[in-house]
């Protein structure tokens, strides 16, 4: 008589082999121990979350109002809108940028090429440079390059 050995497949191979058949998935569900289930949970969660950074990496427009309401209000002000319309913006940069303060209050300041003295003590700052901009609000700072206009 021949004796046949019951071979067991290694953990990751067994999991991926079971993916292609619902019957095998159901039959092999009790072969995983708790450590393997935790590893599978972390792996599958990572696979589900992975597309999110790729999506946001390709975003060119962001809605600031939920996160930075004071910055959004300053950008929507008549002074900023007038300054942005009169500024010479071409090829994703401002041409002939000179120091200019557009909005200045106790807590807020916005303008072109602001100095550290202009921004000192202000909670909300919009500092526009020739090819980049800087936003400070809610205790954090954000710097970025200009993108193409939509």
mmCIF file with all atom_site columns, C-alpha atoms in Angstrom:
data_model
loop_
_atom_site.group_PDB
_atom_site.id
_atom_site.type_symbol
_atom_site.label_atom_id
_atom_site.label_alt_id
_atom_site.label_comp_id
_atom_site.label_asym_id
_atom_site.label_entity_id
_atom_site.label_seq_id
_atom_site.pdbx_PDB_ins_code
_atom_site.Cartn_x
_atom_site.Cartn_y
_atom_site.Cartn_z
_atom_site.occupancy
_atom_site.B_iso_or_equiv
_atom_site.pdbx_formal_charge
_atom_site.auth_seq_id
_atom_site.auth_comp_id
_atom_site.auth_asym_id
_atom_site.auth_atom_id
_atom_site.pdbx_PDB_model_num
ATOM 1   C CA . UNK A 1 1   ? 0.000   0.000  0.000   1.00 0.00 ? 1   UNK A CA 1
ATOM 2   C CA . UNK A 1 2   ? 1.094   3.491  -0.742  1.00 0.00 ? 2   UNK A CA 1
ATOM 3   C CA . UNK A 1 3   ? 0.805   6.181  1.834   1.00 0.00 ? 3   UNK A CA 1
ATOM 4   C CA . UNK A 1 4   ? -0.027  9.605  0.628   1.00 0.00 ? 4   UNK A CA 1
ATOM 5   C CA . UNK A 1 5   ? 1.142   12.616 2.509   1.00 0.00 ? 5   UNK A CA 1
ATOM 6   C CA . UNK A 1 6   ? -1.261  15.467 3.004   1.00 0.00 ? 6   UNK A CA 1
ATOM 7   C CA . UNK A 1 7   ? 0.764   18.479 1.908   1.00 0.00 ? 7   UNK A CA 1
ATOM 8   C CA . UNK A 1 8   ? 0.001   21.855 3.365   1.00 0.00 ? 8   UNK A CA 1
ATOM 9   C CA . UNK A 1 9   ? 0.702   24.958 1.386   1.00 0.00 ? 9   UNK A CA 1
ATOM 10  C CA . UNK A 1 10  ? 2.563   27.859 2.949   1.00 0.00 ? 10  UNK A CA 1
ATOM 11  C CA . UNK A 1 11  ? 0.526   30.743 4.326   1.00 0.00 ? 11  UNK A CA 1
ATOM 12  C CA . UNK A 1 12  ? 0.790   33.472 1.681   1.00 0.00 ? 12  UNK A CA 1
ATOM 13  C CA . UNK A 1 13  ? 0.519   31.045 -1.220  1.00 0.00 ? 13  UNK A CA 1
ATOM 14  C CA . UNK A 1 14  ? -2.545  29.409 0.338   1.00 0.00 ? 14  UNK A CA 1
ATOM 15  C CA . UNK A 1 15  ? -4.250  32.810 0.711   1.00 0.00 ? 15  UNK A CA 1
ATOM 16  C CA . UNK A 1 16  ? -3.559  33.986 -2.834  1.00 0.00 ? 16  UNK A CA 1
ATOM 17  C CA . UNK A 1 17  ? -4.481  30.576 -4.262  1.00 0.00 ? 17  UNK A CA 1
ATOM 18  C CA . UNK A 1 18  ? -7.848  30.770 -2.542  1.00 0.00 ? 18  UNK A CA 1
ATOM 19  C CA . UNK A 1 19  ? -8.682  34.175 -4.030  1.00 0.00 ? 19  UNK A CA 1
ATOM 20  C CA . UNK A 1 20  ? -9.717  32.825 -7.404  1.00 0.00 ? 20  UNK A CA 1
ATOM 21  C CA . UNK A 1 21  ? -12.500 30.538 -6.279  1.00 0.00 ? 21  UNK A CA 1
ATOM 22  C CA . UNK A 1 22  ? -15.298 31.362 -3.817  1.00 0.00 ? 22  UNK A CA 1
ATOM 23  C CA . UNK A 1 23  ? -15.519 27.683 -2.917  1.00 0.00 ? 23  UNK A CA 1
ATOM 24  C CA . UNK A 1 24  ? -11.806 27.551 -1.981  1.00 0.00 ? 24  UNK A CA 1
ATOM 25  C CA . UNK A 1 25  ? -12.116 30.809 -0.028  1.00 0.00 ? 25  UNK A CA 1
ATOM 26  C CA . UNK A 1 26  ? -14.892 29.343 2.049   1.00 0.00 ? 26  UNK A CA 1
ATOM 27  C CA . UNK A 1 27  ? -13.159 25.964 2.464   1.00 0.00 ? 27  UNK A CA 1
ATOM 28  C CA . UNK A 1 28  ? -9.802  27.471 3.507   1.00 0.00 ? 28  UNK A CA 1
ATOM 29  C CA . UNK A 1 29  ? -11.135 30.104 5.907   1.00 0.00 ? 29  UNK A CA 1
ATOM 30  C CA . UNK A 1 30  ? -10.443 28.047 9.037   1.00 0.00 ? 30  UNK A CA 1
ATOM 31  C CA . UNK A 1 31  ? -6.814  27.306 8.116   1.00 0.00 ? 31  UNK A CA 1
ATOM 32  C CA . UNK A 1 32  ? -5.545  30.734 9.206   1.00 0.00 ? 32  UNK A CA 1
ATOM 33  C CA . UNK A 1 33  ? -4.359  31.385 12.749  1.00 0.00 ? 33  UNK A CA 1
ATOM 34  C CA . UNK A 1 34  ? -4.826  34.751 14.488  1.00 0.00 ? 34  UNK A CA 1
ATOM 35  C CA . UNK A 1 35  ? -1.415  36.103 13.497  1.00 0.00 ? 35  UNK A CA 1
ATOM 36  C CA . UNK A 1 36  ? -2.103  35.291 9.854   1.00 0.00 ? 36  UNK A CA 1
ATOM 37  C CA . UNK A 1 37  ? -5.534  36.936 10.060  1.00 0.00 ? 37  UNK A CA 1
ATOM 38  C CA . UNK A 1 38  ? -3.951  40.100 11.481  1.00 0.00 ? 38  UNK A CA 1
ATOM 39  C CA . UNK A 1 39  ? -1.328  40.121 8.707   1.00 0.00 ? 39  UNK A CA 1
ATOM 40  C CA . UNK A 1 40  ? -4.083  39.655 6.107   1.00 0.00 ? 40  UNK A CA 1
ATOM 41  C CA . UNK A 1 41  ? -6.131  42.463 7.667   1.00 0.00 ? 41  UNK A CA 1
ATOM 42  C CA . UNK A 1 42  ? -3.181  44.881 7.512   1.00 0.00 ? 42  UNK A CA 1
ATOM 43  C CA . UNK A 1 43  ? -2.323  43.843 3.945   1.00 0.00 ? 43  UNK A CA 1
ATOM 44  C CA . UNK A 1 44  ? -5.894  44.153 2.668   1.00 0.00 ? 44  UNK A CA 1
ATOM 45  C CA . UNK A 1 45  ? -6.376  47.503 4.413   1.00 0.00 ? 45  UNK A CA 1
ATOM 46  C CA . UNK A 1 46  ? -3.180  48.802 2.804   1.00 0.00 ? 46  UNK A CA 1
ATOM 47  C CA . UNK A 1 47  ? -4.383  47.620 -0.608  1.00 0.00 ? 47  UNK A CA 1
ATOM 48  C CA . UNK A 1 48  ? -7.693  49.464 -0.123  1.00 0.00 ? 48  UNK A CA 1
ATOM 49  C CA . UNK A 1 49  ? -6.045  52.693 1.091   1.00 0.00 ? 49  UNK A CA 1
ATOM 50  C CA . UNK A 1 50  ? -3.258  52.778 -1.509  1.00 0.00 ? 50  UNK A CA 1
ATOM 51  C CA . UNK A 1 51  ? -5.246  54.573 -4.272  1.00 0.00 ? 51  UNK A CA 1
ATOM 52  C CA . UNK A 1 52  ? -5.958  57.596 -2.037  1.00 0.00 ? 52  UNK A CA 1
ATOM 53  C CA . UNK A 1 53  ? -2.438  59.150 -2.179  1.00 0.00 ? 53  UNK A CA 1
ATOM 54  C CA . UNK A 1 54  ? -2.313  58.537 -5.932  1.00 0.00 ? 54  UNK A CA 1
ATOM 55  C CA . UNK A 1 55  ? -5.607  60.384 -6.359  1.00 0.00 ? 55  UNK A CA 1
ATOM 56  C CA . UNK A 1 56  ? -4.511  63.396 -4.312  1.00 0.00 ? 56  UNK A CA 1
ATOM 57  C CA . UNK A 1 57  ? -1.128  63.458 -6.021  1.00 0.00 ? 57  UNK A CA 1
ATOM 58  C CA . UNK A 1 58  ? -2.853  64.374 -9.298  1.00 0.00 ? 58  UNK A CA 1
ATOM 59  C CA . UNK A 1 59  ? -5.122  67.055 -7.803  1.00 0.00 ? 59  UNK A CA 1
ATOM 60  C CA . UNK A 1 60  ? -4.449  70.585 -9.023  1.00 0.00 ? 60  UNK A CA 1
ATOM 61  C CA . UNK A 1 61  ? -7.284  72.458 -7.271  1.00 0.00 ? 61  UNK A CA 1
ATOM 62  C CA . UNK A 1 62  ? -8.097  72.314 -3.587  1.00 0.00 ? 62  UNK A CA 1
ATOM 63  C CA . UNK A 1 63  ? -11.081 73.668 -1.703  1.00 0.00 ? 63  UNK A CA 1
ATOM 64  C CA . UNK A 1 64  ? -9.507  75.551 1.204   1.00 0.00 ? 64  UNK A CA 1
ATOM 65  C CA . UNK A 1 65  ? -12.692 76.778 2.868   1.00 0.00 ? 65  UNK A CA 1
ATOM 66  C CA . UNK A 1 66  ? -13.318 73.735 5.123   1.00 0.00 ? 66  UNK A CA 1
ATOM 67  C CA . UNK A 1 67  ? -9.696  73.634 6.317   1.00 0.00 ? 67  UNK A CA 1
ATOM 68  C CA . UNK A 1 68  ? -8.583  77.272 6.196   1.00 0.00 ? 68  UNK A CA 1
ATOM 69  C CA . UNK A 1 69  ? -11.686 79.482 6.361   1.00 0.00 ? 69  UNK A CA 1
ATOM 70  C CA . UNK A 1 70  ? -9.753  82.691 7.170   1.00 0.00 ? 70  UNK A CA 1
ATOM 71  C CA . UNK A 1 71  ? -7.444  82.196 4.181   1.00 0.00 ? 71  UNK A CA 1
ATOM 72  C CA . UNK A 1 72  ? -10.443 81.522 1.945   1.00 0.00 ? 72  UNK A CA 1
ATOM 73  C CA . UNK A 1 73  ? -12.153 84.736 3.134   1.00 0.00 ? 73  UNK A CA 1
ATOM 74  C CA . UNK A 1 74  ? -8.987  86.743 2.500   1.00 0.00 ? 74  UNK A CA 1
ATOM 75  C CA . UNK A 1 75  ? -8.652  85.310 -1.028  1.00 0.00 ? 75  UNK A CA 1
ATOM 76  C CA . UNK A 1 76  ? -12.315 86.093 -1.761  1.00 0.00 ? 76  UNK A CA 1
ATOM 77  C CA . UNK A 1 77  ? -11.998 89.713 -0.571  1.00 0.00 ? 77  UNK A CA 1
ATOM 78  C CA . UNK A 1 78  ? -12.348 92.529 -3.074  1.00 0.00 ? 78  UNK A CA 1
ATOM 79  C CA . UNK A 1 79  ? -8.794  93.763 -2.409  1.00 0.00 ? 79  UNK A CA 1
ATOM 80  C CA . UNK A 1 80  ? -7.258  90.361 -3.241  1.00 0.00 ? 80  UNK A CA 1
ATOM 81  C CA . UNK A 1 81  ? -9.445  89.855 -6.296  1.00 0.00 ? 81  UNK A CA 1
ATOM 82  C CA . UNK A 1 82  ? -8.474  93.277 -7.646  1.00 0.00 ? 82  UNK A CA 1
ATOM 83  C CA . UNK A 1 83  ? -4.784  92.642 -6.961  1.00 0.00 ? 83  UNK A CA 1
ATOM 84  C CA . UNK A 1 84  ? -4.905  89.231 -8.640  1.00 0.00 ? 84  UNK A CA 1
ATOM 85  C CA . UNK A 1 85  ? -6.610  90.654 -11.749 1.00 0.00 ? 85  UNK A CA 1
ATOM 86  C CA . UNK A 1 86  ? -4.087  93.464 -12.099 1.00 0.00 ? 86  UNK A CA 1
ATOM 87  C CA . UNK A 1 87  ? -1.052  91.249 -11.473 1.00 0.00 ? 87  UNK A CA 1
ATOM 88  C CA . UNK A 1 88  ? 0.932   90.100 -14.491 1.00 0.00 ? 88  UNK A CA 1
ATOM 89  C CA . UNK A 1 89  ? 0.589   86.279 -14.354 1.00 0.00 ? 89  UNK A CA 1
ATOM 90  C CA . UNK A 1 90  ? 1.919   84.230 -17.278 1.00 0.00 ? 90  UNK A CA 1
ATOM 91  C CA . UNK A 1 91  ? 3.556   80.826 -17.667 1.00 0.00 ? 91  UNK A CA 1
ATOM 92  C CA . UNK A 1 92  ? 2.706   79.764 -14.099 1.00 0.00 ? 92  UNK A CA 1
ATOM 93  C CA . UNK A 1 93  ? 4.466   82.723 -12.487 1.00 0.00 ? 93  UNK A CA 1
ATOM 94  C CA . UNK A 1 94  ? 3.959   86.354 -11.610 1.00 0.00 ? 94  UNK A CA 1
ATOM 95  C CA . UNK A 1 95  ? 6.102   88.747 -13.633 1.00 0.00 ? 95  UNK A CA 1
ATOM 96  C CA . UNK A 1 96  ? 7.654   91.850 -12.049 1.00 0.00 ? 96  UNK A CA 1
ATOM 97  C CA . UNK A 1 97  ? 6.747   90.969 -8.453  1.00 0.00 ? 97  UNK A CA 1
ATOM 98  C CA . UNK A 1 98  ? 7.517   93.713 -5.947  1.00 0.00 ? 98  UNK A CA 1
ATOM 99  C CA . UNK A 1 99  ? 6.840   93.977 -2.224  1.00 0.00 ? 99  UNK A CA 1
ATOM 100 C CA . UNK A 1 100 ? 3.187   94.906 -1.792  1.00 0.00 ? 100 UNK A CA 1
ATOM 101 C CA . UNK A 1 101 ? 0.818   94.548 1.155   1.00 0.00 ? 101 UNK A CA 1
ATOM 102 C CA . UNK A 1 102 ? -2.758  94.004 -0.022  1.00 0.00 ? 102 UNK A CA 1
ATOM 103 C CA . UNK A 1 103 ? -4.563  93.221 3.253   1.00 0.00 ? 103 UNK A CA 1
ATOM 104 C CA . UNK A 1 104 ? -3.248  94.067 6.697   1.00 0.00 ? 104 UNK A CA 1
ATOM 105 C CA . UNK A 1 105 ? -5.222  93.683 9.909   1.00 0.00 ? 105 UNK A CA 1
ATOM 106 C CA . UNK A 1 106 ? -4.333  92.716 13.468  1.00 0.00 ? 106 UNK A CA 1
ATOM 107 C CA . UNK A 1 107 ? -4.520  88.966 12.691  1.00 0.00 ? 107 UNK A CA 1
ATOM 108 C CA . UNK A 1 108 ? -4.258  88.807 8.900   1.00 0.00 ? 108 UNK A CA 1
ATOM 109 C CA . UNK A 1 109 ? -1.814  89.898 6.231   1.00 0.00 ? 109 UNK A CA 1
ATOM 110 C CA . UNK A 1 110 ? -1.716  89.161 2.513   1.00 0.00 ? 110 UNK A CA 1
ATOM 111 C CA . UNK A 1 111 ? 0.487   90.441 -0.257  1.00 0.00 ? 111 UNK A CA 1
ATOM 112 C CA . UNK A 1 112 ? 3.387   89.955 -2.630  1.00 0.00 ? 112 UNK A CA 1
ATOM 113 C CA . UNK A 1 113 ? 6.917   89.209 -1.349  1.00 0.00 ? 113 UNK A CA 1
ATOM 114 C CA . UNK A 1 114 ? 6.109   89.927 2.281   1.00 0.00 ? 114 UNK A CA 1
ATOM 115 C CA . UNK A 1 115 ? 8.997   90.247 4.701   1.00 0.00 ? 115 UNK A CA 1
ATOM 116 C CA . UNK A 1 116 ? 9.295   88.472 8.050   1.00 0.00 ? 116 UNK A CA 1
ATOM 117 C CA . UNK A 1 117 ? 8.451   91.766 9.761   1.00 0.00 ? 117 UNK A CA 1
ATOM 118 C CA . UNK A 1 118 ? 5.215   91.986 7.747   1.00 0.00 ? 118 UNK A CA 1
ATOM 119 C CA . UNK A 1 119 ? 4.221   88.459 8.822   1.00 0.00 ? 119 UNK A CA 1
ATOM 120 C CA . UNK A 1 120 ? 5.344   88.671 12.457  1.00 0.00 ? 120 UNK A CA 1
ATOM 121 C CA . UNK A 1 121 ? 2.524   88.167 14.947  1.00 0.00 ? 121 UNK A CA 1
ATOM 122 C CA . UNK A 1 122 ? -0.109  87.422 12.311  1.00 0.00 ? 122 UNK A CA 1
ATOM 123 C CA . UNK A 1 123 ? -2.281  84.291 12.590  1.00 0.00 ? 123 UNK A CA 1
ATOM 124 C CA . UNK A 1 124 ? -3.203  84.121 8.894   1.00 0.00 ? 124 UNK A CA 1
ATOM 125 C CA . UNK A 1 125 ? -0.752  84.933 6.090   1.00 0.00 ? 125 UNK A CA 1
ATOM 126 C CA . UNK A 1 126 ? -0.913  84.735 2.301   1.00 0.00 ? 126 UNK A CA 1
ATOM 127 C CA . UNK A 1 127 ? 2.502   85.479 0.807   1.00 0.00 ? 127 UNK A CA 1
ATOM 128 C CA . UNK A 1 128 ? 2.654   85.403 -2.990  1.00 0.00 ? 128 UNK A CA 1
ATOM 129 C CA . UNK A 1 129 ? 6.060   85.138 -4.668  1.00 0.00 ? 129 UNK A CA 1
ATOM 130 C CA . UNK A 1 130 ? 7.011   85.028 -8.352  1.00 0.00 ? 130 UNK A CA 1
ATOM 131 C CA . UNK A 1 131 ? 6.713   81.240 -8.784  1.00 0.00 ? 131 UNK A CA 1
ATOM 132 C CA . UNK A 1 132 ? 5.551   80.015 -5.352  1.00 0.00 ? 132 UNK A CA 1
ATOM 133 C CA . UNK A 1 133 ? 3.113   80.973 -2.626  1.00 0.00 ? 133 UNK A CA 1
ATOM 134 C CA . UNK A 1 134 ? 3.066   80.540 1.129   1.00 0.00 ? 134 UNK A CA 1
ATOM 135 C CA . UNK A 1 135 ? 0.030   80.175 3.387   1.00 0.00 ? 135 UNK A CA 1
ATOM 136 C CA . UNK A 1 136 ? 0.167   80.259 7.182   1.00 0.00 ? 136 UNK A CA 1
ATOM 137 C CA . UNK A 1 137 ? -2.911  79.555 9.273   1.00 0.00 ? 137 UNK A CA 1
ATOM 138 C CA . UNK A 1 138 ? -4.057  77.489 12.238  1.00 0.00 ? 138 UNK A CA 1
ATOM 139 C CA . UNK A 1 139 ? -0.464  77.115 13.404  1.00 0.00 ? 139 UNK A CA 1
ATOM 140 C CA . UNK A 1 140 ? 0.791   75.432 10.232  1.00 0.00 ? 140 UNK A CA 1
ATOM 141 C CA . UNK A 1 141 ? 2.539   76.559 7.073   1.00 0.00 ? 141 UNK A CA 1
ATOM 142 C CA . UNK A 1 142 ? 1.973   75.461 3.500   1.00 0.00 ? 142 UNK A CA 1
ATOM 143 C CA . UNK A 1 143 ? 4.263   76.263 0.533   1.00 0.00 ? 143 UNK A CA 1
ATOM 144 C CA . UNK A 1 144 ? 3.550   75.318 -3.065  1.00 0.00 ? 144 UNK A CA 1
ATOM 145 C CA . UNK A 1 145 ? 4.233   76.218 -6.683  1.00 0.00 ? 145 UNK A CA 1
ATOM 146 C CA . UNK A 1 146 ? 1.621   77.731 -8.927  1.00 0.00 ? 146 UNK A CA 1
ATOM 147 C CA . UNK A 1 147 ? -0.174  75.398 -11.310 1.00 0.00 ? 147 UNK A CA 1
ATOM 148 C CA . UNK A 1 148 ? -1.676  76.007 -14.700 1.00 0.00 ? 148 UNK A CA 1
ATOM 149 C CA . UNK A 1 149 ? -4.926  77.912 -14.658 1.00 0.00 ? 149 UNK A CA 1
ATOM 150 C CA . UNK A 1 150 ? -7.964  75.699 -15.228 1.00 0.00 ? 150 UNK A CA 1
#
